[in-house]
Short mmCIF file of C-alpha atoms and ligand atoms in Angstrom, two decimals:
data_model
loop_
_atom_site.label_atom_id
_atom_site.label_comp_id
_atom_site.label_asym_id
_atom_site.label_seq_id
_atom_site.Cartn_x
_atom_site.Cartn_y
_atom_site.Cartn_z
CA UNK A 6 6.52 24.14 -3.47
CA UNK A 7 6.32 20.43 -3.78
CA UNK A 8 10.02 20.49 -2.33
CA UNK A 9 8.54 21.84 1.13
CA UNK A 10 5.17 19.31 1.02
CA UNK A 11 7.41 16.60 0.61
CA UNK A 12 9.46 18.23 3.54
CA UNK A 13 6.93 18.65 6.06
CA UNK A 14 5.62 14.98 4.89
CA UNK A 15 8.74 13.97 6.44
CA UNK A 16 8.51 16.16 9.17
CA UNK A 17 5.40 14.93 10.16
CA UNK A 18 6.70 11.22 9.39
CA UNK A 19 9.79 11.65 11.86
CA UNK A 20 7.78 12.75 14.66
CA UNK A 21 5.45 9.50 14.57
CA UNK A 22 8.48 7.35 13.88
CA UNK A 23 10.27 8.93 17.11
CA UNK A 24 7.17 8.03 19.29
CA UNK A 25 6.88 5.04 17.79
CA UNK A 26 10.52 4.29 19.15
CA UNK A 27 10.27 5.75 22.74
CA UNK A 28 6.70 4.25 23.44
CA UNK A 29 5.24 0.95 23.26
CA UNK A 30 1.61 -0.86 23.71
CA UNK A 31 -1.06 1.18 24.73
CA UNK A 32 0.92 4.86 25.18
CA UNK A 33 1.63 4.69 21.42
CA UNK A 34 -1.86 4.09 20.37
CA UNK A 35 -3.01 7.28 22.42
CA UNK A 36 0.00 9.01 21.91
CA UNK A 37 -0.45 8.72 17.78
CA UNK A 38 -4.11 8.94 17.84
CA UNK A 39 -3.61 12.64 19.53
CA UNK A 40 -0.79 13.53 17.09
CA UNK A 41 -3.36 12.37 14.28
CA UNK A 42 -5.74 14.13 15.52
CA UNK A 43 -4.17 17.12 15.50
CA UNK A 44 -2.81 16.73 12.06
CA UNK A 45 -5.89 15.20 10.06
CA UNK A 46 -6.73 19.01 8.71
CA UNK A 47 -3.36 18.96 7.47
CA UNK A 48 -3.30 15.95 5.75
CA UNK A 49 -6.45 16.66 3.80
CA UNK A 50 -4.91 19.95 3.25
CA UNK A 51 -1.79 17.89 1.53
CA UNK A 52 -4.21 15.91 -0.60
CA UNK A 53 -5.64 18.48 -2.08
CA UNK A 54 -3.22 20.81 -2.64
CA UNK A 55 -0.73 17.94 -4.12
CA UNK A 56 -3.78 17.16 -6.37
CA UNK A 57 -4.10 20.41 -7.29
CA UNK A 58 -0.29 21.27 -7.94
CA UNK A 59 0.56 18.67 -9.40
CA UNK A 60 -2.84 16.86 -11.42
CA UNK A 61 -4.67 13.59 -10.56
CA UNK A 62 -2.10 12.15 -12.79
CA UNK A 63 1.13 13.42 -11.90
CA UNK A 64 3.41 10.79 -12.09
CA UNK A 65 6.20 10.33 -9.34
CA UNK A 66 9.51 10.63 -10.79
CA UNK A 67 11.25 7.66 -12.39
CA UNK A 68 14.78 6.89 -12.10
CA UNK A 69 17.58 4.37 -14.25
CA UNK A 70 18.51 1.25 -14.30
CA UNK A 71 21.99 3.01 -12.52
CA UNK A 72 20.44 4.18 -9.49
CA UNK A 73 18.26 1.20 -8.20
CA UNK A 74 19.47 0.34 -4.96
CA UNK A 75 21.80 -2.16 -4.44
CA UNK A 76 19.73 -3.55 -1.26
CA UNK A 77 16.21 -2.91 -0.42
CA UNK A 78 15.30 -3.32 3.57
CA UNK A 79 12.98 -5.89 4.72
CA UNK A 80 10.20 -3.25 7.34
CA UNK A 81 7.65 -4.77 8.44
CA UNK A 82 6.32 -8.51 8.08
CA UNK A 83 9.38 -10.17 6.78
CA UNK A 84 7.31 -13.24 6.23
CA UNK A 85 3.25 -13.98 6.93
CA UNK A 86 3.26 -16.34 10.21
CA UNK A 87 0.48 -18.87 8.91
CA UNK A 88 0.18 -22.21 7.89
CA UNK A 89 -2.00 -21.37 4.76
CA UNK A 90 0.29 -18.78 3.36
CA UNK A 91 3.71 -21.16 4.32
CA UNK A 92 1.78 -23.44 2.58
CA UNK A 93 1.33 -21.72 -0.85
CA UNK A 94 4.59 -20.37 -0.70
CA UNK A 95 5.63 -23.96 -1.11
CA UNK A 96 3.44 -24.35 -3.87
CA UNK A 97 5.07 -21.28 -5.65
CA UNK A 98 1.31 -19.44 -5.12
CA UNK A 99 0.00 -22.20 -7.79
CA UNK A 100 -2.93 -22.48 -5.65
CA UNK A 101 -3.25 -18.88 -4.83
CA UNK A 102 -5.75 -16.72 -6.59
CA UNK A 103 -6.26 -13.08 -6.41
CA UNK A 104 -9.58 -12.46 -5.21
CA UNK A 105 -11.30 -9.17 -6.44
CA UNK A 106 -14.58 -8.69 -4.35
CA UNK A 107 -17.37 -6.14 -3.03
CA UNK A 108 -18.52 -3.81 -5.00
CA UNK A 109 -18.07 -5.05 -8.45
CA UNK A 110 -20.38 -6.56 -11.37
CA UNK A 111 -17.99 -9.41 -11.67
CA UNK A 112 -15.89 -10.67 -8.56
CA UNK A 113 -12.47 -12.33 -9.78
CA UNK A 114 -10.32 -15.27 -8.85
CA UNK A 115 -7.09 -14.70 -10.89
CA UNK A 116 -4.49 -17.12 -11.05
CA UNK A 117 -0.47 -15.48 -10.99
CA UNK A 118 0.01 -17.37 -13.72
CA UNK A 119 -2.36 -15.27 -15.35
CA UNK A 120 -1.99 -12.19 -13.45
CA UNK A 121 1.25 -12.06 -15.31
CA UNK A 122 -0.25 -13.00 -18.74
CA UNK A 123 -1.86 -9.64 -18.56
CA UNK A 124 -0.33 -6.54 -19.52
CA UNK A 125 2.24 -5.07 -17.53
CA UNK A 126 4.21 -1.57 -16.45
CA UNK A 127 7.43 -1.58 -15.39
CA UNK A 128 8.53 1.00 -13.33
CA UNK A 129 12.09 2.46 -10.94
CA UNK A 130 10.77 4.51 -8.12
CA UNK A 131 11.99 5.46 -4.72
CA UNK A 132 9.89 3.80 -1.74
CA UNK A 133 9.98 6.04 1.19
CA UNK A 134 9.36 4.89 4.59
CA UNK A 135 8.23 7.25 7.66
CA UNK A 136 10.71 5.74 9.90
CA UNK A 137 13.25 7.57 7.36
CA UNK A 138 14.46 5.46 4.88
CA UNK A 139 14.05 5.05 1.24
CA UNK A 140 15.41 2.76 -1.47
CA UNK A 141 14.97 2.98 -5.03
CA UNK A 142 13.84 -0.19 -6.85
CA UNK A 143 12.36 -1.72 -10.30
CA UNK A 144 9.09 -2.92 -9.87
CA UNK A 145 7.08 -4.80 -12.67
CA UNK A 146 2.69 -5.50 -12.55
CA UNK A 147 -0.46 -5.12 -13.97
CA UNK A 148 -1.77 -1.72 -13.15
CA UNK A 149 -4.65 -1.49 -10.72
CA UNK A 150 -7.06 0.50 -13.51
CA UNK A 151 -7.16 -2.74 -15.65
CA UNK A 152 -8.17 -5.37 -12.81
CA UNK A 153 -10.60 -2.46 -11.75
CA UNK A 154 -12.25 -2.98 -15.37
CA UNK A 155 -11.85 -6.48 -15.62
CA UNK A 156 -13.93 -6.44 -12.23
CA UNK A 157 -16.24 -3.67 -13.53
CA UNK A 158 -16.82 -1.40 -10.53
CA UNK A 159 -20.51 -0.95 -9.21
CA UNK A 160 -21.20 2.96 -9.11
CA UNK A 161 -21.46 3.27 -5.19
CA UNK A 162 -17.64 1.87 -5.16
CA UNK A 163 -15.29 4.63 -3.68
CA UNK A 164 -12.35 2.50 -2.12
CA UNK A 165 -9.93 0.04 -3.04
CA UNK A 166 -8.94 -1.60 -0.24
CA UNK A 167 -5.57 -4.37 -0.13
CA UNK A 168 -6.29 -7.27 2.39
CA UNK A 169 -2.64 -9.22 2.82
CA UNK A 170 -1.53 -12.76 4.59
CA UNK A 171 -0.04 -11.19 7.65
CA UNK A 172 -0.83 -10.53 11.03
CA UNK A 173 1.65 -7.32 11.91
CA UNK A 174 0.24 -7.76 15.49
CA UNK A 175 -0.78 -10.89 16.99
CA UNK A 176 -4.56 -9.93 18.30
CA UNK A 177 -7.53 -12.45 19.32
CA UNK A 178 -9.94 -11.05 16.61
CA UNK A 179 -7.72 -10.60 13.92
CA UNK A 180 -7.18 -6.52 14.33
CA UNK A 181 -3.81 -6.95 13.40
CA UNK A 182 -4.07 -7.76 9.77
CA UNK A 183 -2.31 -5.96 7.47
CA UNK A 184 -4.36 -4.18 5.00
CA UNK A 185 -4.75 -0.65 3.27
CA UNK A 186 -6.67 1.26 1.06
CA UNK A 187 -6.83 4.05 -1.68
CA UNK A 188 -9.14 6.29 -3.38
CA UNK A 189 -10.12 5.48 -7.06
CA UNK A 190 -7.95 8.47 -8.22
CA UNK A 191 -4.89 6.88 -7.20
CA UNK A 192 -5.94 3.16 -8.06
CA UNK A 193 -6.56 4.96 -11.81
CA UNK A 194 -3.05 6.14 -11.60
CA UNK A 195 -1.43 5.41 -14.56
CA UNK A 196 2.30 3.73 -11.55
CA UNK A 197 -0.56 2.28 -9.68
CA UNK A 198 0.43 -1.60 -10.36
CA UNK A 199 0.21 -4.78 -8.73
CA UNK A 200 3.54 -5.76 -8.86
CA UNK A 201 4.86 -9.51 -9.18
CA UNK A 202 8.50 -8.71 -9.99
CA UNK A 203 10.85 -6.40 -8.19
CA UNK A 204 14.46 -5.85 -9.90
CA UNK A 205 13.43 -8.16 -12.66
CA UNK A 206 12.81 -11.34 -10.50
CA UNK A 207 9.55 -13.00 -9.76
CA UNK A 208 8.88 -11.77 -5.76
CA UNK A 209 10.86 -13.45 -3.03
CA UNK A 210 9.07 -13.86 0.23
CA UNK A 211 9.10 -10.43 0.70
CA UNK A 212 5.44 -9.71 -0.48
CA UNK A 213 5.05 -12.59 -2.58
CA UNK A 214 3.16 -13.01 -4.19
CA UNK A 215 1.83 -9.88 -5.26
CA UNK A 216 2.81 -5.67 -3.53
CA UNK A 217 0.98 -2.64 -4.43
CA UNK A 218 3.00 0.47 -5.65
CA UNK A 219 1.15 3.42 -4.99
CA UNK A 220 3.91 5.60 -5.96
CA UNK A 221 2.86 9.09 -5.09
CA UNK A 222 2.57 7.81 -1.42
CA UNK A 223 4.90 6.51 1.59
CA UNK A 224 6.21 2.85 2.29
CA UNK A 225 3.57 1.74 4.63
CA UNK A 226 0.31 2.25 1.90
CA UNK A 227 2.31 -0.39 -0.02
CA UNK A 228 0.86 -3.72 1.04
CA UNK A 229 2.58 -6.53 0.59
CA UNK A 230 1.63 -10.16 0.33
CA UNK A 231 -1.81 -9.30 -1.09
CA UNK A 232 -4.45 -12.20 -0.48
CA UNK A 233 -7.63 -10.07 -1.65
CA UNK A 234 -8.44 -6.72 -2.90
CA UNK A 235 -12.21 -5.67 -2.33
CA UNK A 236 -14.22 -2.33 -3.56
CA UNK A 237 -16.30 -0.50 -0.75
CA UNK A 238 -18.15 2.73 -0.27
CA UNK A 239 -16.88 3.47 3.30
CA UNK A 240 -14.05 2.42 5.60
CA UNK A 241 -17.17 1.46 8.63
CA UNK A 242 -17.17 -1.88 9.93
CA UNK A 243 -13.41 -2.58 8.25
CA UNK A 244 -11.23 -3.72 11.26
CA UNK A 245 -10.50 0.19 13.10
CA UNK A 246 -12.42 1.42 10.46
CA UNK A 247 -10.04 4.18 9.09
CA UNK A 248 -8.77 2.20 6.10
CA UNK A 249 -5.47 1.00 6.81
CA UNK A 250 -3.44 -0.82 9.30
CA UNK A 251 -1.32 2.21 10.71
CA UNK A 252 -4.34 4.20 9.95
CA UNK A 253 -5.81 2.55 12.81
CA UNK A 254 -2.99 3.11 14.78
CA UNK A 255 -3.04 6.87 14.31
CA UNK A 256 -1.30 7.58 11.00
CA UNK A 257 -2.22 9.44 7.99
CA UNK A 258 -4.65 7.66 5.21
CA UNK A 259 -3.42 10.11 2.85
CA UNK A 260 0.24 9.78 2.76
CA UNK A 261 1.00 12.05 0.12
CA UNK A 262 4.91 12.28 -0.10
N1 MTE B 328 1.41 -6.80 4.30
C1 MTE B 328 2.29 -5.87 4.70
N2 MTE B 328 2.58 -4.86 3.88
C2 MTE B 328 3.46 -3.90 4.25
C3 MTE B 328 4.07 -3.91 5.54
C4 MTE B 328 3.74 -5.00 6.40
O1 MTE B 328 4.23 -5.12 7.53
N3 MTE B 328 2.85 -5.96 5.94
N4 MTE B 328 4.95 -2.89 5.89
C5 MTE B 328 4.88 -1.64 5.13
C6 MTE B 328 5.99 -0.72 5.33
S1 MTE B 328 5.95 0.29 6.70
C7 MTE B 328 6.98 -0.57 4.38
S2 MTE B 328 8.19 0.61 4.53
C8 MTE B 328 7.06 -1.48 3.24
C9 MTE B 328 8.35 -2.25 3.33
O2 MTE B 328 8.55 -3.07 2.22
P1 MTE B 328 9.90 -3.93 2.19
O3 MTE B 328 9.81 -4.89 3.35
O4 MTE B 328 9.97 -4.60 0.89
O5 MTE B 328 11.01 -2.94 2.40
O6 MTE B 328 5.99 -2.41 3.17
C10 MTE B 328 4.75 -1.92 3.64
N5 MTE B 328 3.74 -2.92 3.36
MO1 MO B 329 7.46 1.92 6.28
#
């Protein structure tokens, strides 16, 4: 049974890949926002039937040390176009902090040098992307579930929402901003981390200096270069307002695999 989901996950992830190939600007965005339309029963239907299958805590399977990939595709920002983030790059992120903000008794600014002072998971998974790739890699963080108590989470908080350095599209208000979200199920995920090592090396540029692995989900809720991660009650008033990125651009918030 979770053979076919994962199937028809793909399925469903081919079909907006294809479109996104064939059709650009303003034809995509209507184009995706009709096939989303279409499909948003279905994906709630996947939620809750992969919830229900397999339990809140179902973890995604782990591989060995033998089958991580021996080269893991850049999709995506390859590197965030701005002066601030070029510039603490330089610095190694010594000058970064991790903001944790919103709805929480006690907002954080976390150094990485402390980030990675706290516990950590380390974890080989398979990252699947929609446009149909996937690549198995080793990713070491600090799960999600102990910032989330560090923070201390105020009771109206529902979401967990990723704000990152980069612009995917270059827009006038700042619409194009990478960010995602989750539910607090999956941030209390026991292979929900905050990772700030892939393959046993501190992040290169690729997502430095900190990447989400939300492991029971596809390639694009994994935000990389995160900046800030802030607690809400509802998606309104957050850029499109459907709690992601792609979300806004007509894919799936829940993207079970
Ligand atoms: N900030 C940010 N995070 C992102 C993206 C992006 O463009 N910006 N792309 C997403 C997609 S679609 C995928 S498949 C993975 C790719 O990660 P990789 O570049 O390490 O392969 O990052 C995801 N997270
Ligand atoms: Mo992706």
């Amino acid at each position: 049974m979770s053979h076919l989901l994962t199937r028809r996950r793909f399925l469903i992830g081919s079909t907006l890949g294809a479109s996104a190939i064939t059709l650009s600007g303003c034809d995509l965005l209507d184009q995706n926002t009709d096939v989303a339309n279409i499909l948003r029963p279905a994906e709630q239907l996947t939620m809750k039937v992969q919830r229900l299958l397999q339990g809140r805590d179902a973890l995604a399977r782990e591989f060995t040390e033998a089958d991580i990939s021996p080269s893991f595709r850049v999709n995506g920002t390859s590197a965030p176009d701005s002066d601030e983030y070029a510039q603490l790059a330089e610095g190694k992120f010594k000058d970064w902090k991790l903001k944790i903000d919103g709805l929480v008794e006690r907002p954080q600014e976390i150094s990485l040098a402390d980030l990675k002072k706290l516990p950590a998971r380390t974890q080989i998974t398979r990252h699947d992307c929609v446009e149909g790739w996937s690549a198995i890699g080793k990713w070491t963080g600090v799960p999600v579930a102990l910032l989330l108590a560090l923070a201390g989470l105020k009771p109206a908080a529902r979401y967990v929402v990723f704000h990152c350095a980069d612009e995917l599209e270059k827009t006038l208000d700042g619409s194009g901003r990478y960010y995602e979200s989750i539910d607090l199920v999956d941030a209390f995920h026991p292979q929900t981390i905050l990772a700030h090592a892939m393959n046993g090396n501190e992040l290169s540029i690729g997502g430095a200096p900190l990447r989400l692995r939300v492991e029971r989900q596809l390639g694009y809720k994994q935000a990389k270069y995160i900046m800030r991660i802030e607690l809400v009650d509802s998606f309104t008033g957050l850029w499109g307002g459907n709690g992601g990125f792609w979300e806004d651009r007509g894919y799936e918030w829940y993207a079970g695999i």
